[in-house]
Amino acid sequence: MAHVSHGRGDLAGHPDVSEMQARYERVLGGRDVVLVDGPVFLVGLYCAASPWIVHYTTSQPALVLHNVIIGIAIAVLALGFTVMPDRMYGLSGAMCAIGAWMIIAPWIVGTGPDRGVLWNNIVIGALTFLLGAMCVAVASRSRRATT
């Protein structure tokens, strides 16, 4: 019987090694921010669930709807960063804008928010802003490296 299994060997002699290396670099080149995708998604989920976690569903109904919509938007951005990183990292700056908006939203959208609601949105906004800034920094660094 013939031995048809291939042992694990060096791919240096493979005729397509340069093409495989280029494809590998192209696929992983946009994945510099992979450690940020998960936290961005979790911040989005927390933002959407925060009205029930912090218990302000009855006192701030407008802010409840606002946080649910913004939380879903943040989570969708995170999913986009994961699924289509080359196309979505241009929207990293939007994360910074969303974070800044989340910080001031209780005073604009809410009606007389208490300290718990304020701190909740300030922390969510600060995390969103910082994660967005990290995405922007890494995306600009990877763009400079490729050009």
PDB file of N, CA, C and O in Angstrom, residues 61-89:
ATOM      1  N   PRO A  61     -37.507  57.766  30.743  1.00  0.00           N
ATOM      2  CA  PRO A  61     -37.927  56.966  29.578  1.00  0.00           C
ATOM      3  C   PRO A  61     -37.248  57.382  28.274  1.00  0.00           C
ATOM      4  O   PRO A  61     -36.942  56.526  27.439  1.00  0.00           O
ATOM      5  N   ALA A  62     -36.990  58.669  28.087  1.00  0.00           N
ATOM      6  CA  ALA A  62     -36.320  59.101  26.855  1.00  0.00           C
ATOM      7  C   ALA A  62     -34.872  58.608  26.818  1.00  0.00           C
ATOM      8  O   ALA A  62     -34.372  58.194  25.766  1.00  0.00           O
ATOM      9  N   LEU A  63     -34.210  58.629  27.957  1.00  0.00           N
ATOM     10  CA  LEU A  63     -32.831  58.164  28.027  1.00  0.00           C
ATOM     11  C   LEU A  63     -32.745  56.645  27.871  1.00  0.00           C
ATOM     12  O   LEU A  63     -31.744  56.140  27.370  1.00  0.00           O
ATOM     13  N   VAL A  64     -33.790  55.939  28.271  1.00  0.00           N
ATOM     14  CA  VAL A  64     -33.821  54.488  28.085  1.00  0.00           C
ATOM     15  C   VAL A  64     -33.761  54.168  26.591  1.00  0.00           C
ATOM     16  O   VAL A  64     -32.917  53.374  26.146  1.00  0.00           O
ATOM     17  N   LEU A  65     -34.654  54.762  25.827  1.00  0.00           N
ATOM     18  CA  LEU A  65     -34.677  54.521  24.383  1.00  0.00           C
ATOM     19  C   LEU A  65     -33.363  54.963  23.742  1.00  0.00           C
ATOM     20  O   LEU A  65     -32.812  54.258  22.885  1.00  0.00           O
ATOM     21  N   HIS A  66     -32.855  56.092  24.161  1.00  0.00           N
ATOM     22  CA  HIS A  66     -31.581  56.603  23.647  1.00  0.00           C
ATOM     23  C   HIS A  66     -30.450  55.607  23.885  1.00  0.00           C
ATOM     24  O   HIS A  66     -29.703  55.269  22.968  1.00  0.00           O
ATOM     25  N   ASN A  67     -30.314  55.118  25.120  1.00  0.00           N
ATOM     26  CA  ASN A  67     -29.216  54.199  25.431  1.00  0.00           C
ATOM     27  C   ASN A  67     -29.366  52.864  24.720  1.00  0.00           C
ATOM     28  O   ASN A  67     -28.374  52.252  24.328  1.00  0.00           O
ATOM     29  N   VAL A  68     -30.596  52.400  24.547  1.00  0.00           N
ATOM     30  CA  VAL A  68     -30.799  51.145  23.812  1.00  0.00           C
ATOM     31  C   VAL A  68     -30.359  51.318  22.359  1.00  0.00           C
ATOM     32  O   VAL A  68     -29.635  50.466  21.823  1.00  0.00           O
ATOM     33  N   ILE A  69     -30.763  52.399  21.727  1.00  0.00           N
ATOM     34  CA  ILE A  69     -30.400  52.624  20.320  1.00  0.00           C
ATOM     35  C   ILE A  69     -28.895  52.823  20.169  1.00  0.00           C
ATOM     36  O   ILE A  69     -28.263  52.219  19.297  1.00  0.00           O
ATOM     37  N   ILE A  70     -28.301  53.635  21.020  1.00  0.00           N
ATOM     38  CA  ILE A  70     -26.851  53.878  20.940  1.00  0.00           C
ATOM     39  C   ILE A  70     -26.086  52.592  21.258  1.00  0.00           C
ATOM     40  O   ILE A  70     -25.072  52.287  20.614  1.00  0.00           O
ATOM     41  N   GLY A  71     -26.541  51.824  22.238  1.00  0.00           N
ATOM     42  CA  GLY A  71     -25.880  50.560  22.570  1.00  0.00           C
ATOM     43  C   GLY A  71     -25.906  49.581  21.415  1.00  0.00           C
ATOM     44  O   GLY A  71     -24.907  48.918  21.124  1.00  0.00           O
ATOM     45  N   ILE A  72     -27.043  49.489  20.740  1.00  0.00           N
ATOM     46  CA  ILE A  72     -27.133  48.609  19.571  1.00  0.00           C
ATOM     47  C   ILE A  72     -26.207  49.117  18.464  1.00  0.00           C
ATOM     48  O   ILE A  72     -25.532  48.320  17.803  1.00  0.00           O
ATOM     49  N   ALA A  73     -26.145  50.433  18.282  1.00  0.00           N
ATOM     50  CA  ALA A  73     -25.249  50.993  17.260  1.00  0.00           C
ATOM     51  C   ALA A  73     -23.784  50.671  17.566  1.00  0.00           C
ATOM     52  O   ALA A  73     -23.021  50.311  16.660  1.00  0.00           O
ATOM     53  N   ILE A  74     -23.394  50.773  18.821  1.00  0.00           N
ATOM     54  CA  ILE A  74     -22.012  50.450  19.203  1.00  0.00           C
ATOM     55  C   ILE A  74     -21.731  48.969  18.964  1.00  0.00           C
ATOM     56  O   ILE A  74     -20.678  48.600  18.439  1.00  0.00           O
ATOM     57  N   ALA A  75     -22.678  48.107  19.325  1.00  0.00           N
ATOM     58  CA  ALA A  75     -22.494  46.667  19.123  1.00  0.00           C
ATOM     59  C   ALA A  75     -22.414  46.331  17.635  1.00  0.00           C
ATOM     60  O   ALA A  75     -21.609  45.485  17.224  1.00  0.00           O
ATOM     61  N   VAL A  76     -23.219  46.986  16.813  1.00  0.00           N
ATOM     62  CA  VAL A  76     -23.167  46.748  15.365  1.00  0.00           C
ATOM     63  C   VAL A  76     -21.830  47.220  14.797  1.00  0.00           C
ATOM     64  O   VAL A  76     -21.254  46.550  13.926  1.00  0.00           O
ATOM     65  N   LEU A  77     -21.320  48.356  15.274  1.00  0.00           N
ATOM     66  CA  LEU A  77     -19.987  48.790  14.848  1.00  0.00           C
ATOM     67  C   LEU A  77     -18.927  47.747  15.210  1.00  0.00           C
ATOM     68  O   LEU A  77     -18.036  47.455  14.409  1.00  0.00           O
ATOM     69  N   ALA A  78     -19.029  47.198  16.407  1.00  0.00           N
ATOM     70  CA  ALA A  78     -18.062  46.173  16.830  1.00  0.00           C
ATOM     71  C   ALA A  78     -18.151  44.941  15.936  1.00  0.00           C
ATOM     72  O   ALA A  78     -17.123  44.367  15.559  1.00  0.00           O
ATOM     73  N   LEU A  79     -19.364  44.528  15.607  1.00  0.00           N
ATOM     74  CA  LEU A  79     -19.514  43.388  14.699  1.00  0.00           C
ATOM     75  C   LEU A  79     -18.946  43.711  13.321  1.00  0.00           C
ATOM     76  O   LEU A  79     -18.317  42.863  12.691  1.00  0.00           O
ATOM     77  N   GLY A  80     -19.162  44.941  12.865  1.00  0.00           N
ATOM     78  CA  GLY A  80     -18.577  45.356  11.593  1.00  0.00           C
ATOM     79  C   GLY A  80     -17.061  45.365  11.635  1.00  0.00           C
ATOM     80  O   GLY A  80     -16.404  44.965  10.670  1.00  0.00           O
ATOM     81  N   PHE A  81     -16.487  45.808  12.758  1.00  0.00           N
ATOM     82  CA  PHE A  81     -15.027  45.784  12.913  1.00  0.00           C
ATOM     83  C   PHE A  81     -14.505  44.359  12.823  1.00  0.00           C
ATOM     84  O   PHE A  81     -13.420  44.123  12.311  1.00  0.00           O
ATOM     85  N   THR A  82     -15.278  43.419  13.333  1.00  0.00           N
ATOM     86  CA  THR A  82     -14.846  42.026  13.330  1.00  0.00           C
ATOM     87  C   THR A  82     -15.013  41.378  11.960  1.00  0.00           C
ATOM     88  O   THR A  82     -14.119  40.684  11.483  1.00  0.00           O
ATOM     89  N   VAL A  83     -16.153  41.616  11.319  1.00  0.00           N
ATOM     90  CA  VAL A  83     -16.467  40.935  10.066  1.00  0.00           C
ATOM     91  C   VAL A  83     -15.779  41.588   8.865  1.00  0.00           C
ATOM     92  O   VAL A  83     -15.256  40.889   7.999  1.00  0.00           O
ATOM     93  N   MET A  84     -15.792  42.911   8.792  1.00  0.00           N
ATOM     94  CA  MET A  84     -15.209  43.628   7.648  1.00  0.00           C
ATOM     95  C   MET A  84     -14.224  44.693   8.145  1.00  0.00           C
ATOM     96  O   MET A  84     -14.504  45.889   8.049  1.00  0.00           O
ATOM     97  N   PRO A  85     -13.102  44.290   8.684  1.00  0.00           N
ATOM     98  CA  PRO A  85     -12.210  45.271   9.304  1.00  0.00           C
ATOM     99  C   PRO A  85     -11.669  46.322   8.336  1.00  0.00           C
ATOM    100  O   PRO A  85     -11.560  47.486   8.690  1.00  0.00           O
ATOM    101  N   ASP A  86     -11.357  45.934   7.110  1.00  0.00           N
ATOM    102  CA  ASP A  86     -10.786  46.904   6.169  1.00  0.00           C
ATOM    103  C   ASP A  86     -11.774  48.010   5.828  1.00  0.00           C
ATOM    104  O   ASP A  86     -11.383  49.149   5.632  1.00  0.00           O
ATOM    105  N   ARG A  87     -13.040  47.679   5.769  1.00  0.00           N
ATOM    106  CA  ARG A  87     -14.058  48.674   5.420  1.00  0.00           C
ATOM    107  C   ARG A  87     -14.527  49.476   6.626  1.00  0.00           C
ATOM    108  O   ARG A  87     -14.930  50.617   6.486  1.00  0.00           O
ATOM    109  N   MET A  88     -14.508  48.882   7.785  1.00  0.00           N
ATOM    110  CA  MET A  88     -15.139  49.509   8.941  1.00  0.00           C
ATOM    111  C   MET A  88     -14.203  50.376   9.772  1.00  0.00           C
ATOM    112  O   MET A  88     -14.681  51.232  10.499  1.00  0.00           O
ATOM    113  N   TYR A  89     -12.901  50.183   9.702  1.00  0.00           N
ATOM    114  CA  TYR A  89     -12.032  50.953  10.582  1.00  0.00           C
ATOM    115  C   TYR A  89     -11.998  52.426  10.216  1.00  0.00           C
ATOM    116  O   TYR A  89     -11.517  53.237  10.977  1.00  0.00           O
TER     117      TYR A  89
END
